Amino acid sequence: MGPLGCNCSILVDPASKGAVVIDPGGDFDEIRGRLEKAGAKVAAIVHTHTHIDHVGATAPLQRWSGAAARIHEGDRFLYDMLPVQAAMLGIALPEACEMEGDLDDGAVVKAGGLDVHVLHTPGHTPGSVSFLVEAATGAVAFTGDTLFRRSIGRTDLWGGDAQAIFTSIRRKLLTLDPSTRVVTGHGPSTTIGEERDRNPFLKG
């Protein structure tokens, strides 16, 4: 979604139809259409971090759904810098909205019977988080721009920290079951096992 192709994920509890939307980076009409088709009611809007390409449709989605939008407090300064981010990238400034800064490590975001576990994984940004969901078909981790297929997130932007991102990946992500599917912030999905074995940034 959006001008930089952010992966937005919609998680829906089949029994209650409660939904969690992760990283609504843009294209609000498309996100709304998917939710309406599923008959889903948004319980929470959550963000892996607050770079502009991950929050572009948050304000209209919040207004339409009435759901709280949530971040880790460590990234609030980045959200406040949206005009600077837009100018640097040469993209349109999205509408801002209220963000609750309660996505702390160990928190659980609920939508009906759906539990979304929060892992604080700083490095790409100070408030970067990943989300872990245990499903009947196996676990899924939503890693934002912390871990990609065969790559990791950049650390040369505001608040980035190379040592922190390696620590986050090794302690919070690579310790997950190897079969855990990884939905990244951009590009294709992968698994924890694949990245343990094949990610060139994680060798040694």
CSV table of C-alpha atoms in Angstrom, one decimal:
chain,number,residue,atom,x,y,z
A,1,MET,CA,0.0,0.0,0.0
A,2,GLY,CA,1.0,3.6,-0.5
A,3,PRO,CA,3.8,5.2,-2.6
A,4,LEU,CA,6.5,2.9,-1.3
A,5,GLY,CA,4.7,-0.4,-1.3
A,6,CYS,CA,4.3,-1.0,2.4
A,7,ASN,CA,2.8,-4.5,3.2
A,8,CYS,CA,-0.4,-3.8,5.1
A,9,SER,CA,-1.9,-6.8,6.9
A,10,ILE,CA,-5.5,-7.3,8.0
A,11,LEU,CA,-6.1,-10.0,10.7
A,12,VAL,CA,-9.7,-11.1,11.2
A,13,ASP,CA,-11.0,-13.3,14.0
A,14,PRO,CA,-13.5,-15.6,12.1
A,15,ALA,CA,-15.9,-15.9,15.0
A,16,SER,CA,-16.3,-12.3,16.1
A,17,LYS,CA,-15.2,-10.6,12.9
A,18,GLY,CA,-13.0,-8.4,15.0
A,19,ALA,CA,-10.0,-7.2,13.1
A,20,VAL,CA,-6.5,-5.8,13.6
A,21,VAL,CA,-5.0,-3.7,10.8
A,22,ILE,CA,-1.2,-3.6,10.8
A,23,ASP,CA,0.7,-0.8,9.0
A,24,PRO,CA,-2.0,1.0,6.9
A,25,GLY,CA,0.6,2.7,4.7
A,26,GLY,CA,-1.8,4.2,2.1
A,27,ASP,CA,-4.7,3.4,-0.3
A,28,PHE,CA,-7.4,3.7,2.4
A,29,ASP,CA,-10.2,2.8,-0.1
A,30,GLU,CA,-8.5,-0.5,-0.8
A,31,ILE,CA,-8.1,-1.3,2.9
A,32,ARG,CA,-11.7,-0.3,3.6
A,33,GLY,CA,-12.9,-2.5,0.7
A,34,ARG,CA,-11.1,-5.5,2.1
A,35,LEU,CA,-12.6,-5.0,5.5
A,36,GLU,CA,-16.1,-4.5,4.2
A,37,LYS,CA,-15.8,-7.6,2.0
A,38,ALA,CA,-14.8,-9.6,5.1
A,39,GLY,CA,-17.6,-8.1,7.2
A,40,ALA,CA,-14.9,-7.1,9.7
A,41,LYS,CA,-15.0,-4.5,12.4
A,42,VAL,CA,-11.7,-2.9,13.3
A,43,ALA,CA,-10.7,-3.3,16.9
A,44,ALA,CA,-7.2,-1.8,16.6
A,45,ILE,CA,-4.9,-0.1,14.2
A,46,VAL,CA,-1.3,-1.0,15.0
A,47,HIS,CA,2.1,0.1,13.5
A,48,THR,CA,5.5,-1.6,13.4
A,49,HIS,CA,7.0,1.9,13.3
A,50,THR,CA,6.1,5.4,12.3
A,51,HIS,CA,8.0,6.0,9.1
A,52,ILE,CA,5.6,7.8,6.7
A,53,ASP,CA,5.1,4.9,4.4
A,54,HIS,CA,3.6,2.8,7.2
A,55,VAL,CA,1.1,5.4,8.5
A,56,GLY,CA,-0.2,7.0,5.3
A,57,ALA,CA,-3.8,5.8,5.7
A,58,THR,CA,-4.1,5.7,9.5
A,59,ALA,CA,-6.1,8.9,9.9
A,60,PRO,CA,-8.9,8.0,7.5
A,61,LEU,CA,-9.0,4.4,8.7
A,62,GLN,CA,-9.3,5.6,12.3
A,63,ARG,CA,-12.0,8.1,11.4
A,64,TRP,CA,-14.0,5.5,9.4
A,65,SER,CA,-13.6,2.7,11.9
A,66,GLY,CA,-13.5,4.5,15.3
A,67,ALA,CA,-10.7,2.2,16.3
A,68,ALA,CA,-7.7,3.4,18.3
A,69,ALA,CA,-4.4,3.8,16.5
A,70,ARG,CA,-1.4,2.5,18.4
A,71,ILE,CA,2.4,2.8,18.3
A,72,HIS,CA,5.4,2.3,20.6
A,73,GLU,CA,6.0,5.5,22.5
A,74,GLY,CA,9.6,5.4,21.3
A,75,ASP,CA,8.5,6.3,17.8
A,76,ARG,CA,6.3,9.3,18.7
A,77,PHE,CA,9.0,11.8,17.8
A,78,LEU,CA,9.1,10.3,14.3
A,79,TYR,CA,5.3,10.6,13.9
A,80,ASP,CA,5.6,14.2,14.9
A,81,MET,CA,8.2,14.6,12.1
A,82,LEU,CA,5.8,13.6,9.3
A,83,PRO,CA,6.3,16.9,7.5
A,84,VAL,CA,10.1,16.4,7.5
A,85,GLN,CA,9.7,12.8,6.3
A,86,ALA,CA,7.4,13.9,3.5
A,87,ALA,CA,9.7,16.7,2.4
A,88,MET,CA,12.7,14.3,2.4
A,89,LEU,CA,11.0,11.7,0.3
A,90,GLY,CA,9.0,14.1,-1.9
A,91,ILE,CA,5.7,12.5,-1.2
A,92,ALA,CA,2.4,13.9,0.0
A,93,LEU,CA,2.0,14.7,3.6
A,94,PRO,CA,-0.7,12.4,5.1
A,95,GLU,CA,-3.2,13.6,7.6
A,96,ALA,CA,-2.1,13.1,11.2
A,97,CYS,CA,-4.2,11.6,14.0
A,98,GLU,CA,-4.1,10.7,17.6
A,99,MET,CA,-1.7,7.8,18.4
A,100,GLU,CA,-1.8,5.8,21.6
A,101,GLY,CA,1.8,4.9,22.7
A,102,ASP,CA,1.0,1.7,24.5
A,103,LEU,CA,2.6,-1.0,22.2
A,104,ASP,CA,5.1,-2.0,24.9
A,105,ASP,CA,7.1,-5.3,24.8
A,106,GLY,CA,4.8,-8.1,26.0
A,107,ALA,CA,1.6,-6.3,25.4
A,108,VAL,CA,-1.3,-8.2,23.7
A,109,VAL,CA,-3.7,-6.6,21.2
A,110,LYS,CA,-7.0,-8.3,21.1
A,111,ALA,CA,-9.8,-8.6,18.6
A,112,GLY,CA,-12.4,-11.1,19.6
A,113,GLY,CA,-10.5,-14.4,20.0
A,114,LEU,CA,-7.5,-13.1,18.2
A,115,ASP,CA,-4.4,-12.3,20.3
A,116,VAL,CA,-1.6,-10.2,18.7
A,117,HIS,CA,1.6,-10.3,20.8
A,118,VAL,CA,3.9,-7.3,20.8
A,119,LEU,CA,7.7,-7.7,20.6
A,120,HIS,CA,9.8,-4.5,21.0
A,121,THR,CA,12.4,-4.9,18.3
A,122,PRO,CA,14.3,-1.5,18.1
A,123,GLY,CA,17.1,-0.7,15.7
A,124,HIS,CA,15.4,0.4,12.5
A,125,THR,CA,13.7,3.0,14.7
A,126,PRO,CA,13.7,3.3,18.5
A,127,GLY,CA,10.1,2.2,18.7
A,128,SER,CA,10.1,-0.5,16.1
A,129,VAL,CA,7.9,-3.5,17.1
A,130,SER,CA,7.1,-6.9,15.6
A,131,PHE,CA,3.8,-8.7,16.1
A,132,LEU,CA,3.4,-12.4,16.7
A,133,VAL,CA,0.2,-14.4,16.1
A,134,GLU,CA,-0.3,-18.0,16.9
A,135,ALA,CA,-2.8,-19.6,14.5
A,136,ALA,CA,-4.0,-23.2,13.9
A,137,THR,CA,-1.9,-23.3,10.8
A,138,GLY,CA,1.2,-22.1,12.6
A,139,ALA,CA,2.8,-18.9,14.0
A,140,VAL,CA,3.1,-15.7,11.9
A,141,ALA,CA,5.5,-12.8,12.7
A,142,PHE,CA,4.9,-9.3,11.3
A,143,THR,CA,8.4,-7.8,11.4
A,144,GLY,CA,7.9,-4.4,9.7
A,145,ASP,CA,11.2,-3.1,8.5
A,146,THR,CA,13.3,-5.0,11.0
A,147,LEU,CA,13.7,-8.2,9.2
A,148,PHE,CA,13.3,-8.8,5.4
A,149,ARG,CA,13.7,-11.8,3.2
A,150,ARG,CA,17.5,-12.1,2.9
A,151,SER,CA,18.0,-8.6,4.4
A,152,ILE,CA,17.5,-6.4,7.4
A,153,GLY,CA,16.2,-2.9,7.9
A,154,ARG,CA,18.3,0.2,7.4
A,155,THR,CA,19.6,2.0,10.4
A,156,ASP,CA,20.9,5.3,8.9
A,157,LEU,CA,17.7,7.3,9.5
A,158,TRP,CA,16.5,9.1,12.6
A,159,GLY,CA,17.1,7.0,15.7
A,160,GLY,CA,18.5,4.0,13.8
A,161,ASP,CA,20.9,1.8,15.6
A,162,ALA,CA,22.8,-1.0,13.9
A,163,GLN,CA,23.8,-2.8,17.1
A,164,ALA,CA,20.2,-2.6,18.4
A,165,ILE,CA,18.7,-4.1,15.2
A,166,PHE,CA,21.1,-7.1,15.3
A,167,THR,CA,20.3,-7.6,19.0
A,168,SER,CA,16.5,-7.4,18.3
A,169,ILE,CA,16.7,-9.9,15.5
A,170,ARG,CA,18.9,-12.4,17.3
A,171,ARG,CA,17.1,-12.2,20.7
A,172,LYS,CA,13.4,-11.6,19.7
A,173,LEU,CA,13.0,-13.1,16.2
A,174,LEU,CA,15.6,-15.8,15.5
A,175,THR,CA,14.5,-17.5,18.8
A,176,LEU,CA,11.1,-18.1,17.3
A,177,ASP,CA,10.2,-21.5,15.9
A,178,PRO,CA,11.9,-22.0,12.5
A,179,SER,CA,8.6,-22.6,10.8
A,180,THR,CA,7.2,-19.2,11.8
A,181,ARG,CA,6.1,-17.4,8.7
A,182,VAL,CA,7.5,-13.8,8.5
A,183,VAL,CA,5.5,-11.1,6.8
A,184,THR,CA,7.9,-8.2,6.2
A,185,GLY,CA,7.3,-4.5,5.9
A,186,HIS,CA,8.1,-4.6,2.1
A,187,GLY,CA,8.6,-7.4,-0.4
A,188,PRO,CA,8.0,-11.2,-0.1
A,189,SER,CA,7.4,-13.3,3.0
A,190,THR,CA,9.9,-15.7,4.4
A,191,THR,CA,10.3,-17.9,7.4
A,192,ILE,CA,12.5,-17.7,10.5
A,193,GLY,CA,14.3,-20.8,9.5
A,194,GLU,CA,15.1,-19.5,6.1
A,195,GLU,CA,16.5,-16.3,7.5
A,196,ARG,CA,18.6,-18.1,10.1
A,197,ASP,CA,20.2,-20.2,7.3
A,198,ARG,CA,20.3,-17.9,4.3
A,199,ASN,CA,20.2,-14.2,5.4
A,200,PRO,CA,23.7,-12.9,4.5
A,201,PHE,CA,23.4,-10.1,7.1
A,202,LEU,CA,23.0,-12.6,9.9
A,203,LYS,CA,26.0,-14.8,9.3
A,204,GLY,CA,28.7,-15.1,11.9
